[in-house]
Tab-separated table of C-alpha atoms in Angstrom:
chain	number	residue	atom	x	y	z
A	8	UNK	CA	-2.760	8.671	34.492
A	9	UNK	CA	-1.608	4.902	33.814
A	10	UNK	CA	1.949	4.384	31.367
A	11	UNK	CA	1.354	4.476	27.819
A	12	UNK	CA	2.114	0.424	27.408
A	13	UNK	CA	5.037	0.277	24.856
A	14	UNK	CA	4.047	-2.005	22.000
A	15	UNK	CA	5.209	-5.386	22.622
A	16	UNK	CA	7.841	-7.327	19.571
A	17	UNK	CA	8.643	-10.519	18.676
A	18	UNK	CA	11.868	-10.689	16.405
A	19	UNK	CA	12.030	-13.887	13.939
A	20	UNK	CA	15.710	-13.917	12.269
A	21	UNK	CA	18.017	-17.608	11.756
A	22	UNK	CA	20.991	-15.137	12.911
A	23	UNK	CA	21.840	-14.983	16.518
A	24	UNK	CA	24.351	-11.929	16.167
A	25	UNK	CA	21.386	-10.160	13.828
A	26	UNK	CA	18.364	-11.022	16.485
A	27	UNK	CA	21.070	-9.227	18.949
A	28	UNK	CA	21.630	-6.239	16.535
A	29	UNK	CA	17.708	-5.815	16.054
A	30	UNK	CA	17.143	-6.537	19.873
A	31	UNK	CA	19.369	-3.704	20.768
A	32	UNK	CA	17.689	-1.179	18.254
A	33	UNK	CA	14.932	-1.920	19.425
A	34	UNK	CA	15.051	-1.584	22.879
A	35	UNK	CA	17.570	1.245	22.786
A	36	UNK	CA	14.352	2.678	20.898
A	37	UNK	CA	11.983	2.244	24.344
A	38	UNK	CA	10.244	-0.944	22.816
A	39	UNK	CA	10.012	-4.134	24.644
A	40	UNK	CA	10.788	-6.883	23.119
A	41	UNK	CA	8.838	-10.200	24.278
A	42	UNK	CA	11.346	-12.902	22.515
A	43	UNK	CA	13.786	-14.261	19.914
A	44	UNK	CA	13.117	-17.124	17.182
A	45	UNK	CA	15.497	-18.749	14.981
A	46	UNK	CA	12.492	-19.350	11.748
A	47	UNK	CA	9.278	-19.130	11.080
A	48	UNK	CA	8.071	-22.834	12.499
A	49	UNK	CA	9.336	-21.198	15.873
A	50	UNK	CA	7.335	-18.238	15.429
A	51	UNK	CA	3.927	-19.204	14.789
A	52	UNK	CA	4.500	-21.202	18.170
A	53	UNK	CA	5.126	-17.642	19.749
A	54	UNK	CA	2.924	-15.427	18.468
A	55	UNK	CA	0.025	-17.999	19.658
A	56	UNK	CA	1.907	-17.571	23.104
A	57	UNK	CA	2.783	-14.601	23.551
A	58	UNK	CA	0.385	-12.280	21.305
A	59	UNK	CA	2.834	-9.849	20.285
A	60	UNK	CA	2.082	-6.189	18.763
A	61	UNK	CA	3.982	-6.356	16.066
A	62	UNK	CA	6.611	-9.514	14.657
A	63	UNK	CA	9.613	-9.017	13.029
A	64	UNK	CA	10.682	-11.084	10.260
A	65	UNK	CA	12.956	-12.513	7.983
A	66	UNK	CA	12.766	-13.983	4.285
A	67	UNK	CA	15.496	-16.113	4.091
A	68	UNK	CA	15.029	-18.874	6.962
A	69	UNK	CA	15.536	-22.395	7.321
A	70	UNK	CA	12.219	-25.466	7.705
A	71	UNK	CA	10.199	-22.517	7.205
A	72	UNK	CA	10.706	-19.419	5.040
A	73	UNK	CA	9.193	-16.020	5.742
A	74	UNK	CA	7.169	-15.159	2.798
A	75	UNK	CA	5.557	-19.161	3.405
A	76	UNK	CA	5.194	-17.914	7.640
A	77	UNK	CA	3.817	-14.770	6.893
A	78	UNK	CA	1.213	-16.248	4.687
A	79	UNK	CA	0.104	-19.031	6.813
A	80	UNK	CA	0.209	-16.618	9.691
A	81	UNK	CA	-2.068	-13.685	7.899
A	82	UNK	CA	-4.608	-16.784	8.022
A	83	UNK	CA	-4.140	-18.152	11.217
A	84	UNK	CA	-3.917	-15.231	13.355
A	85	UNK	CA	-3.542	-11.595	11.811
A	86	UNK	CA	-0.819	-9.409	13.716
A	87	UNK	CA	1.314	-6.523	12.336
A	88	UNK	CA	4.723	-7.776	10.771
A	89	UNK	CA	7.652	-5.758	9.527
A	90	UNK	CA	9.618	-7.627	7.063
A	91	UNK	CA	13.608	-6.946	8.027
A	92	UNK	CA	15.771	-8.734	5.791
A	93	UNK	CA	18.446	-8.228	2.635
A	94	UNK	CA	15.860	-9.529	0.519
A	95	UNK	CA	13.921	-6.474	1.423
A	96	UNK	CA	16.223	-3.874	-0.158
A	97	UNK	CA	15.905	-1.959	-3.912
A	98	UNK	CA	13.412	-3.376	-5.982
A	99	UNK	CA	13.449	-6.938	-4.330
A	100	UNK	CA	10.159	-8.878	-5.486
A	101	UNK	CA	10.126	-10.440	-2.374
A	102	UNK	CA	9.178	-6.849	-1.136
A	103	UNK	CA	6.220	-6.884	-3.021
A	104	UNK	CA	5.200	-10.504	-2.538
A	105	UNK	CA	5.617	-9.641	1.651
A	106	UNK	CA	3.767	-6.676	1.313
A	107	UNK	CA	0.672	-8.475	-0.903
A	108	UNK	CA	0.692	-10.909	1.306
A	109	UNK	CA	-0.017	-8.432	4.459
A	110	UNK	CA	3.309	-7.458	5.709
A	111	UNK	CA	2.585	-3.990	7.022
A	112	UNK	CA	6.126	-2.283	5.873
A	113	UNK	CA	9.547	-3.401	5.067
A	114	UNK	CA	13.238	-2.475	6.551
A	115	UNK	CA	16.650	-3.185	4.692
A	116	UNK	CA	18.324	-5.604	7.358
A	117	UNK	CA	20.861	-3.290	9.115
A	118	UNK	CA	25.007	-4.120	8.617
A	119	UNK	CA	26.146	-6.430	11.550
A	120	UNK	CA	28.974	-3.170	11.723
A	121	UNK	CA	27.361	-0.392	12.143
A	122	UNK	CA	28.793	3.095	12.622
A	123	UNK	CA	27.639	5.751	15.460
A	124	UNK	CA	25.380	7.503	12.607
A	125	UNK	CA	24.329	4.448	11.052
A	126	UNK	CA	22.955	2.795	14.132
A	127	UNK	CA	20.869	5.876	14.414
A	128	UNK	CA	20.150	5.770	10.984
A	129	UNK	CA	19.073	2.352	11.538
A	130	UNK	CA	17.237	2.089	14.741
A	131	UNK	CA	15.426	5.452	13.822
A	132	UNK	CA	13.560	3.570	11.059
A	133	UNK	CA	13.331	0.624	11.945
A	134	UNK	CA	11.163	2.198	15.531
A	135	UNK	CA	9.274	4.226	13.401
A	136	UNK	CA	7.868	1.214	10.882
A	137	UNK	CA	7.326	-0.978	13.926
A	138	UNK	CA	5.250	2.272	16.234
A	139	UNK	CA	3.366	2.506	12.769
A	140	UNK	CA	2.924	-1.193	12.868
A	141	UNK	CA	1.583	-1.426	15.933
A	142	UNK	CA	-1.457	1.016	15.130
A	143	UNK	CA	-2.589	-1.527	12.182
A	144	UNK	CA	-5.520	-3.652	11.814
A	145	UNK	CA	-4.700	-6.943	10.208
A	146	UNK	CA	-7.784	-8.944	8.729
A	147	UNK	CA	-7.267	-11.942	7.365
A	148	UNK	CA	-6.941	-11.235	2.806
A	149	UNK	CA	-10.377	-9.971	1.363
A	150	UNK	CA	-9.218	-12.899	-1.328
A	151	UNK	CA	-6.860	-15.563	-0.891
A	152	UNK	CA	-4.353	-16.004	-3.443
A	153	UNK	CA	-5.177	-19.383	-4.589
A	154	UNK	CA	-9.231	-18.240	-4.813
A	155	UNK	CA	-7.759	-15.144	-7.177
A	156	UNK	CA	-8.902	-16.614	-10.326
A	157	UNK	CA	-12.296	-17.630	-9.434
A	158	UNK	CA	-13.154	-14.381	-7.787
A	159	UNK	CA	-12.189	-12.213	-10.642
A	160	UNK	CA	-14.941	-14.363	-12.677
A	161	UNK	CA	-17.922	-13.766	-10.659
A	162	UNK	CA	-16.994	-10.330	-10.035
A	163	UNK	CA	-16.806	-10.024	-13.748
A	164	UNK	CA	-19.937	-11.731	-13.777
A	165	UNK	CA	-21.693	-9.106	-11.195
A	166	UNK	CA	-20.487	-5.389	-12.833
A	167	UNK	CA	-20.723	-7.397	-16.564
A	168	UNK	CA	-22.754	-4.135	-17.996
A	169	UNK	CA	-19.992	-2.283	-17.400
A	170	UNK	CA	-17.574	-3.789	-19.459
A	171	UNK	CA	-19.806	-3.014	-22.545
A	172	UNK	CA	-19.033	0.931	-22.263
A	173	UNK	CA	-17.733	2.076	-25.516
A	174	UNK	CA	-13.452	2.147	-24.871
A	175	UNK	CA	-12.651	5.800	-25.842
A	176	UNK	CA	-11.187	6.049	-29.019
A	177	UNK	CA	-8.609	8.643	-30.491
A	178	UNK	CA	-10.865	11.400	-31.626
A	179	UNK	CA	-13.170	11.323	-28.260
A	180	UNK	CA	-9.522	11.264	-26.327
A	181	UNK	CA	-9.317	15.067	-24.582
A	182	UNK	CA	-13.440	15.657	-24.546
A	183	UNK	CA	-15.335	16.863	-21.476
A	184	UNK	CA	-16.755	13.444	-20.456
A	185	UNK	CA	-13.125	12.013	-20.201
A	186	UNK	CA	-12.662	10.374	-15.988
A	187	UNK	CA	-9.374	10.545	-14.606
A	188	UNK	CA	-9.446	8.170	-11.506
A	189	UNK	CA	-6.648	9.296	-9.251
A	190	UNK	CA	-6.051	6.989	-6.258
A	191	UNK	CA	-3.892	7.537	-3.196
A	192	UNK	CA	-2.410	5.138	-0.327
A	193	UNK	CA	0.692	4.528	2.043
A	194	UNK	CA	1.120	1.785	4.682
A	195	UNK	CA	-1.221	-1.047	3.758
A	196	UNK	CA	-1.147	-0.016	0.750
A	197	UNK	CA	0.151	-2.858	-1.686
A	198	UNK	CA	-2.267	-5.031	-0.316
A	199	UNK	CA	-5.232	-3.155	-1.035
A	200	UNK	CA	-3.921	-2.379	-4.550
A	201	UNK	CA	-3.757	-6.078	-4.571
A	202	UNK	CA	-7.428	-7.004	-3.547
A	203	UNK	CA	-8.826	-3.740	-5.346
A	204	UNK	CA	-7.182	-3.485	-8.988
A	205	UNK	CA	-7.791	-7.252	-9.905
A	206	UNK	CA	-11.762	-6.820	-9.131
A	207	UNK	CA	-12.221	-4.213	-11.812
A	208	UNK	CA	-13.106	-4.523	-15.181
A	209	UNK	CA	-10.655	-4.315	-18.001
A	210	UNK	CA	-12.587	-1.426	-19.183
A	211	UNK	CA	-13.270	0.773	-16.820
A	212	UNK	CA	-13.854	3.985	-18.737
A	213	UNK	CA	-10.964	5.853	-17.281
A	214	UNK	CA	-7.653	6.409	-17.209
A	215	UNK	CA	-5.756	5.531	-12.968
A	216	UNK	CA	-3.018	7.704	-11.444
A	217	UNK	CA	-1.922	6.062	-8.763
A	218	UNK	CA	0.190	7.167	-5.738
A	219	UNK	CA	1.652	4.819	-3.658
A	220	UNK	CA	4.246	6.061	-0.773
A	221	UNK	CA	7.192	3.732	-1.548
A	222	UNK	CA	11.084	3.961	-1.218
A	223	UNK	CA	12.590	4.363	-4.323
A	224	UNK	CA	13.040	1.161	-6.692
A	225	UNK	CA	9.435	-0.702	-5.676
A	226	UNK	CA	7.159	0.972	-7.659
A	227	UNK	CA	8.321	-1.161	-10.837
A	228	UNK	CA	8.641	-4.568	-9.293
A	229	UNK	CA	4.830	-3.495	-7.367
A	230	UNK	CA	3.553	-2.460	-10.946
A	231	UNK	CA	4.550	-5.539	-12.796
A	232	UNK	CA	2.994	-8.081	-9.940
A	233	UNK	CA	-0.372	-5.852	-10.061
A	234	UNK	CA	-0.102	-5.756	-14.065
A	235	UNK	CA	0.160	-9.921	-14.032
A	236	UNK	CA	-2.846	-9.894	-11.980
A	237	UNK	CA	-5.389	-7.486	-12.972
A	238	UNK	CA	-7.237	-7.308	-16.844
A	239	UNK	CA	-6.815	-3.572	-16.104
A	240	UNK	CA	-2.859	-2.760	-17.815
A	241	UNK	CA	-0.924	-1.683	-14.787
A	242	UNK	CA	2.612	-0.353	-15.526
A	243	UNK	CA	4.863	2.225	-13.987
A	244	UNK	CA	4.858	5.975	-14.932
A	245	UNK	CA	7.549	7.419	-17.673
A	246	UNK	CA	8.532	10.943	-17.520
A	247	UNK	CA	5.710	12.046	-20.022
A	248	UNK	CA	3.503	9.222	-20.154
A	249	UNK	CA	-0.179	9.589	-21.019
A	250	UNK	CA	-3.790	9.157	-19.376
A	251	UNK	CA	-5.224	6.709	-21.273
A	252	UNK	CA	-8.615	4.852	-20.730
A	253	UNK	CA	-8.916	1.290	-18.972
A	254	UNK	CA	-4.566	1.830	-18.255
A	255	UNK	CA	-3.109	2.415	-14.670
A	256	UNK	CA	0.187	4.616	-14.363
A	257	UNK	CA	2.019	4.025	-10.930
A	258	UNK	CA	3.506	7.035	-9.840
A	259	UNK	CA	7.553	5.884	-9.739
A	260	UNK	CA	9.258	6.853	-6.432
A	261	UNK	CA	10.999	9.476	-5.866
A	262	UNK	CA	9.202	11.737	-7.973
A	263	UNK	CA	6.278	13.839	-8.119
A	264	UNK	CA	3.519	13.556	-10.618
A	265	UNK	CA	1.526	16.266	-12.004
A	266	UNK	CA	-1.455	16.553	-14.618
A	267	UNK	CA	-0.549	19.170	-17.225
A	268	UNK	CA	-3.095	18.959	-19.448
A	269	UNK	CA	-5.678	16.371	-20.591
A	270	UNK	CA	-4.592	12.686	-20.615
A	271	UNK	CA	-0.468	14.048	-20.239
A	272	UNK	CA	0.981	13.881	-17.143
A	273	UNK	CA	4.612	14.981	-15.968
A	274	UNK	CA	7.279	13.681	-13.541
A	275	UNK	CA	9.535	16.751	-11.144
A	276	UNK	CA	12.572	15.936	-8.799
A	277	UNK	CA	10.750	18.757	-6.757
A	278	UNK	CA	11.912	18.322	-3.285
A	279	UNK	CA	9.544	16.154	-0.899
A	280	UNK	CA	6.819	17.513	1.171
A	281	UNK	CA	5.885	16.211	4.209
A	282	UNK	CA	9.110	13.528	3.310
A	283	UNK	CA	6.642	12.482	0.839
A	284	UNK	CA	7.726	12.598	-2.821
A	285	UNK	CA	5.278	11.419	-4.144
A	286	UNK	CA	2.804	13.462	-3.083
A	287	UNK	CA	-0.703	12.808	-3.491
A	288	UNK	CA	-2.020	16.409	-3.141
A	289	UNK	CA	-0.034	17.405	-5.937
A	290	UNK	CA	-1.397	14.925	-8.321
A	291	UNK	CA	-4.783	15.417	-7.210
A	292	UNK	CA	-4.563	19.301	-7.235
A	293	UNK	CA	-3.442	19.342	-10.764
A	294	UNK	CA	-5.981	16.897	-12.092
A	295	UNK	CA	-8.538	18.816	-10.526
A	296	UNK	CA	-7.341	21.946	-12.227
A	297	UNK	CA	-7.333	20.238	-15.449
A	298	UNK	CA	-10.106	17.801	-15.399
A	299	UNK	CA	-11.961	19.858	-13.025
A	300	UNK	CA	-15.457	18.028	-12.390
A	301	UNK	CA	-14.431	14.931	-14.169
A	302	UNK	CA	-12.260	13.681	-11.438
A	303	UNK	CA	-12.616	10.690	-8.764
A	304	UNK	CA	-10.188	10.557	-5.681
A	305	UNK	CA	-9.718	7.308	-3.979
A	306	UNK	CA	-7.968	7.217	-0.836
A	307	UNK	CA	-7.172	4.314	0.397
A	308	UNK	CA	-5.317	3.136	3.673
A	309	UNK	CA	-2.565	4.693	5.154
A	310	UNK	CA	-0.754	6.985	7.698
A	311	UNK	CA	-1.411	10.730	7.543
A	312	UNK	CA	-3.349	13.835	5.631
A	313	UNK	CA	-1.773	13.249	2.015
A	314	UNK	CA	-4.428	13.635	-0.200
A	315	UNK	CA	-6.657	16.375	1.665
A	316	UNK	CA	-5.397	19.408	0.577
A	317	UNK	CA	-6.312	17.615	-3.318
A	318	UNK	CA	-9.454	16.490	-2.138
A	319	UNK	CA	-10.669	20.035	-1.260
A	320	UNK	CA	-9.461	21.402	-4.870
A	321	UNK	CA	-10.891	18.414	-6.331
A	322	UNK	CA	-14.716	19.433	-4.271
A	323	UNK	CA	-13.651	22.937	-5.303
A	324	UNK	CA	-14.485	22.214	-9.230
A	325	UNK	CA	-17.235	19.245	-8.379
A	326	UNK	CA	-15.660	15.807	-8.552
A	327	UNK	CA	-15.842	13.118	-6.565
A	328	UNK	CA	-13.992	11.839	-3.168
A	329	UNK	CA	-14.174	8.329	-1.927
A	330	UNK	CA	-12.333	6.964	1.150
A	331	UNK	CA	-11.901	3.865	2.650
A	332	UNK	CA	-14.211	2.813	5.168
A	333	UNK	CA	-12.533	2.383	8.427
A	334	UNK	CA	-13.176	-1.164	8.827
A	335	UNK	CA	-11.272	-2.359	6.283
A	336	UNK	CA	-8.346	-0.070	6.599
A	337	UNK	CA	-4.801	-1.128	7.751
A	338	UNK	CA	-4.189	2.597	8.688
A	339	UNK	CA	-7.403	5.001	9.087
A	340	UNK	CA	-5.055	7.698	8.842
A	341	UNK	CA	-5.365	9.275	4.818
A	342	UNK	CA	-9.213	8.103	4.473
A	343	UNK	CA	-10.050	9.756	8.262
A	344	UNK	CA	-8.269	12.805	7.578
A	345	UNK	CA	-10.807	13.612	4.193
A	346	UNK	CA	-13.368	12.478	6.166
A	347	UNK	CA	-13.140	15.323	9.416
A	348	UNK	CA	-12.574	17.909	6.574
A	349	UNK	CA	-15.944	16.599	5.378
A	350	UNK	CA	-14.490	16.442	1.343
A	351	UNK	CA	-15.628	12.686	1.548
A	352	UNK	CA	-18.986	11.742	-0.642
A	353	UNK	CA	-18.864	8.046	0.482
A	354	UNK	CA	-16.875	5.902	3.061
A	355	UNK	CA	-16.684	2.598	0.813
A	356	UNK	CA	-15.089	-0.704	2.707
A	357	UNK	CA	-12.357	-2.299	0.107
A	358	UNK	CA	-14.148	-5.402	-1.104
A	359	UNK	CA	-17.203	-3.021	-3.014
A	360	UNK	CA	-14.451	-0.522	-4.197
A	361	UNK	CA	-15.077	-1.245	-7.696
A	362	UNK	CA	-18.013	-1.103	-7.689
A	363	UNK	CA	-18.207	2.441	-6.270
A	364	UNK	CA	-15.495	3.320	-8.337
A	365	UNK	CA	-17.203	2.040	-11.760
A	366	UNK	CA	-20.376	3.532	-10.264
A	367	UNK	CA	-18.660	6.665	-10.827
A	368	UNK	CA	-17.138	6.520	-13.478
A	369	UNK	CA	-20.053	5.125	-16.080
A	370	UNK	CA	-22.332	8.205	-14.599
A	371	UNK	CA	-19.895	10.405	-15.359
């Protein structure tokens, strides 16, 4: 039986003593890493070199930035990156710009003194983003930024008899032909929120729950940028916020998020499961128990099961599952796991998500 190749990284940092540190996490992790550049100029000369598995990368970089490399690279030639850098840390918007723009996950660039236990700390997740990295699949963006605008119009254009369903109003609020839309993702995540929330309609019909498996402090600054973009209102969950048609809640980090009756859902400091908190299942489980049939599950791209154990309650009572189809996925990890428990009622790729989903929901 032939070696399991170890995946193969290129680390992009303007710091000599940092490339060092993340050099020596790395390969005290088992990696290999394939070279060193000083900015992002450098590494688009590399990675057409050396085709690495996965890049490393900084945002703060001199002649070339690494929000401006990682964009011109995600056109040029696709490959996993993990953004490491200070500007990656609590509720830095240059998170969420990396991670719209393709970046597969992000790391909080490590203290140039670390201590026994947090070098461990350290290199532990900074091996485990860059193994998950190096199972991606990087296509080039469904819709480039600057085309945003103009796509948004024609697909307005295409699904326009949907935007003519009647917005429901207070006294219809709470009825049996309410839709909750819940959908769930992880790594790859942001960027398909980012290609799938600005295609649909402002009204949809239905009120979105959406769990995204973040650290704590991105869901806000992820909310706003998807909120700027979309006609749908994006914002981030409150403690007792409500379901409300045509309005997406983002469920905030750190917590759990359960339906407890129509259009109210809760928040719970409930410890994590599966070092998930959010959990998917859970807000899937309980909309199923109170929505029963009139729920869709979306689940989108991303490492793991979350979302199956919901996605058999939600079958339980009649709604609807969609996944992601495979060849759009960054991760086919959530979407394959529905799909082998055969709770899935169609494999959709990312670019005719809205459609499916407003498919749904208008039949409903």
């Amino acid at each position: 039986m032939s070696p399991v190749r170890k995946p193969r990284v290129l680390v992009c940092d303007d710091s000599l003593l940092m490339r060092r540190v993340l050099t020596d996490l790395l390969v005290d992790g088992g990696l290999d890493v394939i070279g060193q550049v000083t900015d992002g100029a450098d590494l688009l000369a590399s990675v057409r070199a050396l085709s690495p598995d996965v890049v490393t990368l900084d945002v703060e970089m001199p002649r070339k930035d690494g929000l401006a490399t990682l964009r011109e690279l995600m056109i040029e030639r696709p490959t996993p990156v993990v953004m490491v850098s200070t500007l990656t840390g609590t509720g830095a918007r240059a998170t969420i710009q990396a991670l719209a723009l393709g970046a597969v996950d992000v790391v909080q660039k490590p203290a140039l003194r670390l201590t026994p236990e947090l070098w461990g700390r350290t290199r532990d997740e900074l091996l485990e983003k860059v193994l998950n990295a190096s199972h991606a699949r990087i296509r080039p963006m469904l819709t480039p930024p600057p085309e945003l605008e103009r796509a948004r119009a024609e697909i307005a254009a295409t699904i326009a008899p949907t935007r003519d369903v009647p917005r429901p109003g207070p006294k219809m609020f709470g009825r049996a032909g309410d839709v909750v839309v819940v959908i769930a993702t992880s790594t790859g995540g942001p960027r398909a929120l980012h290609e799938l929330l600005p295609r649909l309609p402002a009204r949809v019909g239905a009120g979105l729950l959406i769990v995204q498996h973040m650290p704590v402090g991105f869901t806000r600054p992820l909310a706003e940028r998807l909120d700027a973009e979309s006609a749908l209102t994006v914002r981030e969950a409150g403690p007792s916020d409500a379901i409300r048609p045509d309005v997406a809640l983002i469920a905030p980090a750190g917590h759990h998020r359960e339906v407890v009756a129509r259009g109210c859902v809760a928040l719970s400091a409930a410890p994590a499961i599966g070092n998930l908190r959010p959990r998917a299942d859970i807000t899937i489980a309980s909309a199923a128990a109170v929505y029963g049939r009139d729920v869709l599950v979306v689940v989108l791209t991303g490492m793991g099961n979350d979302g199956e154990v919901g996605a058999r309650a939600v079958k339980a009572v009649g709604g609807r599952v969609l996944t992601e189809h495979e060849s759009t996925c960054v991760i086919y990890g959530m979407p394959r796991a529905i799909q082998r428990a055969g709770l899935c009622d169609s494999a959709v790729p990312l670019d005719s998500m809205h459609l499916a989903i407003t498919d749904v929901v208008s039949h409903r």
